[in-house]
mmCIF file of C-alpha atoms and ligand atoms in Angstrom:
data_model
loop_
_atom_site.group_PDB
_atom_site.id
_atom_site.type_symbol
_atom_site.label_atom_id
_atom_site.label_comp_id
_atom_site.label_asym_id
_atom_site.label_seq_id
_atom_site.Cartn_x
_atom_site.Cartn_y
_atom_site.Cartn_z
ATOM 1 C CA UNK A 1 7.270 -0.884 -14.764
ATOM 2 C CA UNK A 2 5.039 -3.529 -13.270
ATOM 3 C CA UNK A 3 1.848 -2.005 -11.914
ATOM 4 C CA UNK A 4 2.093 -2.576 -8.107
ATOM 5 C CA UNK A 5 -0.955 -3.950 -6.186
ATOM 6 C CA UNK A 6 -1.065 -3.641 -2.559
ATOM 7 C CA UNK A 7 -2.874 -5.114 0.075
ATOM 8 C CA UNK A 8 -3.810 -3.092 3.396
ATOM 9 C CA UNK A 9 -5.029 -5.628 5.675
ATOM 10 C CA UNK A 10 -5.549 -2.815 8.312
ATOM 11 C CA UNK A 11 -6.398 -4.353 11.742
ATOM 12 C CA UNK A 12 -6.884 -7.744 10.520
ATOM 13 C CA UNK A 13 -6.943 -11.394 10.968
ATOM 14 C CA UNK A 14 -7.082 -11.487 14.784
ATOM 15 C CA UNK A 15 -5.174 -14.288 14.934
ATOM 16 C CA UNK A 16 -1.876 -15.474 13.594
ATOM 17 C CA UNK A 17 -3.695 -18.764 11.823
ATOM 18 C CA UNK A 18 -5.767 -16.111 9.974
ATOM 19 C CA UNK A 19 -2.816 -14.394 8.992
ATOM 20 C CA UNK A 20 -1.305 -17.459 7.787
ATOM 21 C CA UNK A 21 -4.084 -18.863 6.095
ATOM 22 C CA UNK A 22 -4.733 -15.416 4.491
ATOM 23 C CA UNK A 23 -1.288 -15.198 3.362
ATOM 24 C CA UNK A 24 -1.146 -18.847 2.052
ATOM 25 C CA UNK A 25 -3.953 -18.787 -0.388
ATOM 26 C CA UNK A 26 -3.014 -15.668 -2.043
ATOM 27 C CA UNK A 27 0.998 -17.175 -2.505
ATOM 28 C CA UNK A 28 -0.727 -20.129 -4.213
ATOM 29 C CA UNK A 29 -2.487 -18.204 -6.522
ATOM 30 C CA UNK A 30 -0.551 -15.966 -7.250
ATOM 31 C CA UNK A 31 3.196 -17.492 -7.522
ATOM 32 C CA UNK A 32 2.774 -17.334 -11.475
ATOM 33 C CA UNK A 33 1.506 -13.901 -12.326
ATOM 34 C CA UNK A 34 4.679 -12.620 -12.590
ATOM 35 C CA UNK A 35 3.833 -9.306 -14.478
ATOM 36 C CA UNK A 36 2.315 -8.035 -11.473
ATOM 37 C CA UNK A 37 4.229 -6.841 -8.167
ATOM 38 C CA UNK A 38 1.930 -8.019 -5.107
ATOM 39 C CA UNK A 39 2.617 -6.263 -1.626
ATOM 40 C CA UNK A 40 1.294 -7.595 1.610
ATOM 41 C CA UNK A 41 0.634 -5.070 4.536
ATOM 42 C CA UNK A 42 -0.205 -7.039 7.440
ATOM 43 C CA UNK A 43 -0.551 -5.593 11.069
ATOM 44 C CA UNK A 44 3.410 -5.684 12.308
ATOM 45 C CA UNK A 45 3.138 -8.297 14.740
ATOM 46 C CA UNK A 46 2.844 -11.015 11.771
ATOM 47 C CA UNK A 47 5.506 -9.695 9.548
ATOM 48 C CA UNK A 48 8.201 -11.581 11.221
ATOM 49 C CA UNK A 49 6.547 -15.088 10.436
ATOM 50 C CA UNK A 50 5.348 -14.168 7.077
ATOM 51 C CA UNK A 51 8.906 -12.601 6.104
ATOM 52 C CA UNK A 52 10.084 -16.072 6.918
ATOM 53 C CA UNK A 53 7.488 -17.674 4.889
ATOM 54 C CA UNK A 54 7.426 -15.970 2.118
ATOM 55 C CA UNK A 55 9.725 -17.781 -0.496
ATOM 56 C CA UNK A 56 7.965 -16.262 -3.596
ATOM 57 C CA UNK A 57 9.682 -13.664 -5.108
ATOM 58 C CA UNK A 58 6.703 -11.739 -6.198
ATOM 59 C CA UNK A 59 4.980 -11.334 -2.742
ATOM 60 C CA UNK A 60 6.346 -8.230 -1.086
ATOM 61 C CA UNK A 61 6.141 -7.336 2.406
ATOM 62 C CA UNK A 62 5.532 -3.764 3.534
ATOM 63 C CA UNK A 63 4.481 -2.365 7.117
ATOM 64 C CA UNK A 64 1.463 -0.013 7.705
ATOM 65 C CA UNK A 65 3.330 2.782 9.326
ATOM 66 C CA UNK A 66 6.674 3.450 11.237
ATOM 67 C CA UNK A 67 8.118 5.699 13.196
ATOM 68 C CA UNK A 68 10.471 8.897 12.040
ATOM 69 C CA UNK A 69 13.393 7.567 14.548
ATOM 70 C CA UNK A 70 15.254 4.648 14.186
ATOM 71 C CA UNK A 71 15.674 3.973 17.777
ATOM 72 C CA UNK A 72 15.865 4.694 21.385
ATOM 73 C CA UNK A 73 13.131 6.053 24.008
ATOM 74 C CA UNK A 74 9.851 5.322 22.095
ATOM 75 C CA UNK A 75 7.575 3.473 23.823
ATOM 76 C CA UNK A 76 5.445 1.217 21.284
ATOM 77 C CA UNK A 77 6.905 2.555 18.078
ATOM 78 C CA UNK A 78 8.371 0.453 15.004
ATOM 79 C CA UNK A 79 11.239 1.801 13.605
ATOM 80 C CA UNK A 80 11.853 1.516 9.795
ATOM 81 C CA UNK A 81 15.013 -0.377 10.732
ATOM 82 C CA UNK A 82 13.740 -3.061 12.480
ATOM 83 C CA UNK A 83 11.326 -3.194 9.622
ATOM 84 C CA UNK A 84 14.463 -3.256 6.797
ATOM 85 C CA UNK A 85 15.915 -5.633 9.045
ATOM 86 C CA UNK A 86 12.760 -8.035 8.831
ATOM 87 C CA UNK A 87 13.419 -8.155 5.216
ATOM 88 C CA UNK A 88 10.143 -5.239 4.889
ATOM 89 C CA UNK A 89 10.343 -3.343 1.375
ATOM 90 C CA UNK A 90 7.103 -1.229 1.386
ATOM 91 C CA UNK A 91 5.863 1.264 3.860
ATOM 92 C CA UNK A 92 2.460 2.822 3.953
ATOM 93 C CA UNK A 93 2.764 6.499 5.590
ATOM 94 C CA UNK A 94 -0.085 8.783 6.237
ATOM 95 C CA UNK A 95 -3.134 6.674 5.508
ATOM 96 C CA UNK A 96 -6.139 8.294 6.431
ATOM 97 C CA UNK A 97 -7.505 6.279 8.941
ATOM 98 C CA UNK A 98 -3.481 7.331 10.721
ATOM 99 C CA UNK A 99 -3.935 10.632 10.127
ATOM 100 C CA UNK A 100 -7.844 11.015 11.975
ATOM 101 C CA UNK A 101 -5.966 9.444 14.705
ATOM 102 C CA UNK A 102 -3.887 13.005 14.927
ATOM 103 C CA UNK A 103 -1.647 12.115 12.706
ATOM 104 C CA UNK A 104 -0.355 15.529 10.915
ATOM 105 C CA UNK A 105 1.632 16.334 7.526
ATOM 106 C CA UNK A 106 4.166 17.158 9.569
ATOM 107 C CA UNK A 107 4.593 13.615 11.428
ATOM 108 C CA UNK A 108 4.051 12.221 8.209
ATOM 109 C CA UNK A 109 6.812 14.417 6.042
ATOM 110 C CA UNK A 110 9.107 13.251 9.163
ATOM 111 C CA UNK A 111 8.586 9.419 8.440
ATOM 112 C CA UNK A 112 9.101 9.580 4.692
ATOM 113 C CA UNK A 113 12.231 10.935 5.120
ATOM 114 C CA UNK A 114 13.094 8.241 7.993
ATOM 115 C CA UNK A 115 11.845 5.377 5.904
ATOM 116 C CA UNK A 116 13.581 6.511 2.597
ATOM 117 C CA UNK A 117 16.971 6.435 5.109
ATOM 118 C CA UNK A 118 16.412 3.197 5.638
ATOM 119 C CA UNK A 119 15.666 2.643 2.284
ATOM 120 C CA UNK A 120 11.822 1.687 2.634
ATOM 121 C CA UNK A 121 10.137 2.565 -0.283
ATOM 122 C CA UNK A 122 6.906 4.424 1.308
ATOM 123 C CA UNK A 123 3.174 4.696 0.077
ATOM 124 C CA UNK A 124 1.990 7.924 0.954
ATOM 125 C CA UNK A 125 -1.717 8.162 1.125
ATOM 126 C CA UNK A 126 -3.377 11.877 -0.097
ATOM 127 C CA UNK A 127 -7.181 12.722 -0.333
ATOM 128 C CA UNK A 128 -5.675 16.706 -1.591
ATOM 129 C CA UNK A 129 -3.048 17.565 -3.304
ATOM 130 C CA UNK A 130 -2.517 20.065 -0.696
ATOM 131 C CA UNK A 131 -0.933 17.038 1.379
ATOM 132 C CA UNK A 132 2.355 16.636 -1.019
ATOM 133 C CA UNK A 133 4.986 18.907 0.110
ATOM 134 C CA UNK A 134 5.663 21.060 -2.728
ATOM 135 C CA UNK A 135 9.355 20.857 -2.072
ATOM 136 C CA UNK A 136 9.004 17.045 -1.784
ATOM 137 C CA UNK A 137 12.451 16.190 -4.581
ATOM 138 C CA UNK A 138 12.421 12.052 -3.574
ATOM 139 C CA UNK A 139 10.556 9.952 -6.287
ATOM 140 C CA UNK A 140 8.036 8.516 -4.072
ATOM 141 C CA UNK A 141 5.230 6.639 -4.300
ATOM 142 C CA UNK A 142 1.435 8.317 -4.047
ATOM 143 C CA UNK A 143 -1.251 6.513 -2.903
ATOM 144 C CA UNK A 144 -4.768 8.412 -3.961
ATOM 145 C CA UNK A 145 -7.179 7.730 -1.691
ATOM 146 C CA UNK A 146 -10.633 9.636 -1.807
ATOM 147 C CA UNK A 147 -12.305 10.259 1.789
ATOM 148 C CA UNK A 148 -15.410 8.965 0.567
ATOM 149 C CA UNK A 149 -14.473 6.570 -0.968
ATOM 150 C CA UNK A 150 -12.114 4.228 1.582
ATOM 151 C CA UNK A 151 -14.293 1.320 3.390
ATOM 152 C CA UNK A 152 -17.840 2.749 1.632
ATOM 153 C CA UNK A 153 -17.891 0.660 -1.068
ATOM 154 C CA UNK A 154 -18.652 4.092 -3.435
ATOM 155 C CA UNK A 155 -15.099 4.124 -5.434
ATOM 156 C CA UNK A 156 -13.965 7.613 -6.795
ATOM 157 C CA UNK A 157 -15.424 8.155 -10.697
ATOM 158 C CA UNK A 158 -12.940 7.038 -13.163
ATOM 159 C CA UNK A 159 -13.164 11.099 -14.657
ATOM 160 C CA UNK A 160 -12.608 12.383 -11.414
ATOM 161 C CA UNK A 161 -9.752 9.974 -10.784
ATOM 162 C CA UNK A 162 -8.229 10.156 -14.063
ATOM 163 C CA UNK A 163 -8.148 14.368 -13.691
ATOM 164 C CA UNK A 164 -5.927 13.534 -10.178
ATOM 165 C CA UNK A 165 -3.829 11.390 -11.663
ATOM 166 C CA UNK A 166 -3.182 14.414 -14.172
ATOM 167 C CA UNK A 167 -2.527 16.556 -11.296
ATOM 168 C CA UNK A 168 0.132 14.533 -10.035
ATOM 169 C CA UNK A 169 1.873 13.806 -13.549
ATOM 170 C CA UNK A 170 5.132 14.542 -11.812
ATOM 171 C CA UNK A 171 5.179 11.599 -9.834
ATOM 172 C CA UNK A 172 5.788 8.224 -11.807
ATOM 173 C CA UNK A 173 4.057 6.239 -9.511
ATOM 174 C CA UNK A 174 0.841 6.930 -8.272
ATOM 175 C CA UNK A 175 -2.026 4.438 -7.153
ATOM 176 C CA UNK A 176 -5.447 4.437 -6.458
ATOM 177 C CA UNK A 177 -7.846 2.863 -3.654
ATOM 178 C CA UNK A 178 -10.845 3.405 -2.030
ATOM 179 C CA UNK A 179 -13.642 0.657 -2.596
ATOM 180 C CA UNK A 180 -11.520 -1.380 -5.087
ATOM 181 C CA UNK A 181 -13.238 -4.821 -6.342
ATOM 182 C CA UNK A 182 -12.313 -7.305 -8.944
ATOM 183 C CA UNK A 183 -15.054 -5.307 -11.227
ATOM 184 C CA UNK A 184 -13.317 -1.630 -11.432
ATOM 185 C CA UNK A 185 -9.765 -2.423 -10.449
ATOM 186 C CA UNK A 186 -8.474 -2.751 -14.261
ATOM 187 C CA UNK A 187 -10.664 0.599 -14.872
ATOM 188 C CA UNK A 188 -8.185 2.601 -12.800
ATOM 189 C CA UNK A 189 -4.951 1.228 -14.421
ATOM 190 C CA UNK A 190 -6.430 0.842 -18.193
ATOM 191 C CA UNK A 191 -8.905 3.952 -18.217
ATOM 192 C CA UNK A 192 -7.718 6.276 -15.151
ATOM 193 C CA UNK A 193 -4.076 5.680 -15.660
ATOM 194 C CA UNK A 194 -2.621 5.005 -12.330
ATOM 195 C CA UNK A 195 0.305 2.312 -11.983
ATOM 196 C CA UNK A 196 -1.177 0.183 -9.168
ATOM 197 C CA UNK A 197 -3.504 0.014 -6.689
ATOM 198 C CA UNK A 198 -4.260 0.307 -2.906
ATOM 199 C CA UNK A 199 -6.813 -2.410 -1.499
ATOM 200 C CA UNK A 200 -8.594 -2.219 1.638
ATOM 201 C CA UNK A 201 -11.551 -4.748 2.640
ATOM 202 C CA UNK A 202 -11.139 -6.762 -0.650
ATOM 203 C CA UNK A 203 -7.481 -7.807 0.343
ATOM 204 C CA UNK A 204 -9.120 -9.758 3.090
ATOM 205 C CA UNK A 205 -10.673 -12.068 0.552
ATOM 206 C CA UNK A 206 -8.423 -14.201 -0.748
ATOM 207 C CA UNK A 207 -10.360 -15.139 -3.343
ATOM 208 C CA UNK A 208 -11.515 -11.280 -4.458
ATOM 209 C CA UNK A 209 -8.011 -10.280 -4.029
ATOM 210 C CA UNK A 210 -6.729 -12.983 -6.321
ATOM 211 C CA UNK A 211 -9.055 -12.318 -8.688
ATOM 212 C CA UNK A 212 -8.611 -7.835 -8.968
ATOM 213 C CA UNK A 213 -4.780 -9.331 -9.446
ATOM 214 C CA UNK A 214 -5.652 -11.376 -11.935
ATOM 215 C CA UNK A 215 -8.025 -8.895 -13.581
ATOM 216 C CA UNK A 216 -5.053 -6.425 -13.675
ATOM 217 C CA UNK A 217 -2.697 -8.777 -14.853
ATOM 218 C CA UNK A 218 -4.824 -9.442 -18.148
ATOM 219 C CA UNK A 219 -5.074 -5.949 -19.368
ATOM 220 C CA UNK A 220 -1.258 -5.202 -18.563
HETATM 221 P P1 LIG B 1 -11.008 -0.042 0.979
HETATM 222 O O1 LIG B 1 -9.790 0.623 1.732
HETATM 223 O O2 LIG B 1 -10.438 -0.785 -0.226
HETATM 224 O O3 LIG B 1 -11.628 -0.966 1.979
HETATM 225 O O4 LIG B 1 -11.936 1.061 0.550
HETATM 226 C C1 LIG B 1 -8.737 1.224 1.043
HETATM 227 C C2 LIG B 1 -7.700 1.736 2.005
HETATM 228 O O5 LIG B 1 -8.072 2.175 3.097
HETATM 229 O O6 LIG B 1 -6.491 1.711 1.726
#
């Protein structure tokens, strides 16, 4: 399996040139790394133009969130069909900065199950174990993502990381972020043993993202 790096852009560019631009130089740089698989969450509104200019087959496209319904009376929500339909693959569901917004585990267990019926593959973000249903049977995708250490620029230990990882053996796919640069990221996939990773602020530099991509391309 490819170790899977993905980019959160969060509430950024402002603009759609940003987005572009953003989205530009990391296809240039990256087009040949092929042992790597590269997903690009930007803020909805740009998926549809950077779905349509994509045309490299390693850059994925995922959304930050969705809805648990797939349509109907639900004012300002994205559905994880329209986001299938825009040619989405990814998902991120329950990222912390969602879930101090009032999102609970309980919206969150209802939009796994929606995207996985629309056959999303979602990224669900956990500070606690405590947060995986223990009944959960879908092979999903875990994103570990330490309180302190998302937007702080004080990444998790590689100990303390590596003993989570162990916690969540059963899962085959688990990633880490919080405070990832192109100086620890290989640490977490070589050392920690985590199959990707989940990039905040960094993924906003093009030339910082290219380079934790190319970083974990090297050692894989
Ligand atoms: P960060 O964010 O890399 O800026 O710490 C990670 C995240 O919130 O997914």
């Amino acid at each position: 399996m490819k170790p899977l790096i993905v980019a959160n852009w969060k509430c950024n560019p402002t603009t759609l040139k940003g987005a572009k631009l953003l989205f530009d130089s990391v296809k240039k740089e990256i087009k040949n790394i092929k042992n790597i698989e590269v997903v690009l969450c930007p803020p909805f509104i740009y998926l549809p133009i950077l779905t349509v200019h994509r045309q490299v087959m390693n850059i994925k496209l995922g959304a930050q969130d969705c809805f648990w319904k797939q349509q109907g009376a639900f004012t300002g929500e994205i559905s994880p069909l329209m986001l299938k339909d825009l040619g989405c693959q990814y998902v991120i569901i329950g990222h912390s900065e969602r879930r101090a917004l009032g999102e609970t585990d309980e919206m969150i267990n209802k939009k796994i199950r929606a995207a996985l019926k629309s056959k999303l593959k979602p990224i669900l973000c956990i500070d606690k174990i405590s947060q995986i249903k223990k009944d959960l049977k879908t092979e999903i995708i875990i994103a570990y993502e330490p309180l302190f250490a998302i937007g702080t620029g004080k990444p998790c230990s590689i100990e303390k990381a590596k003993k989570m990882r162990t916690s969540l053996i059963r899962f085959k796919t688990v990633l880490y972020g919080g405070s990832i640069n192109s100086e620890n990221a290989k640490d977490y996939i070589k050392e920690a043993g985590f199959q990707g990773l989940l990039v905040g602020g960094a993924s906003l530099e093009p030339k910082e993202f290219i380079q934790i991509v190319k970083n974990v391309s090297r050692v894989c």
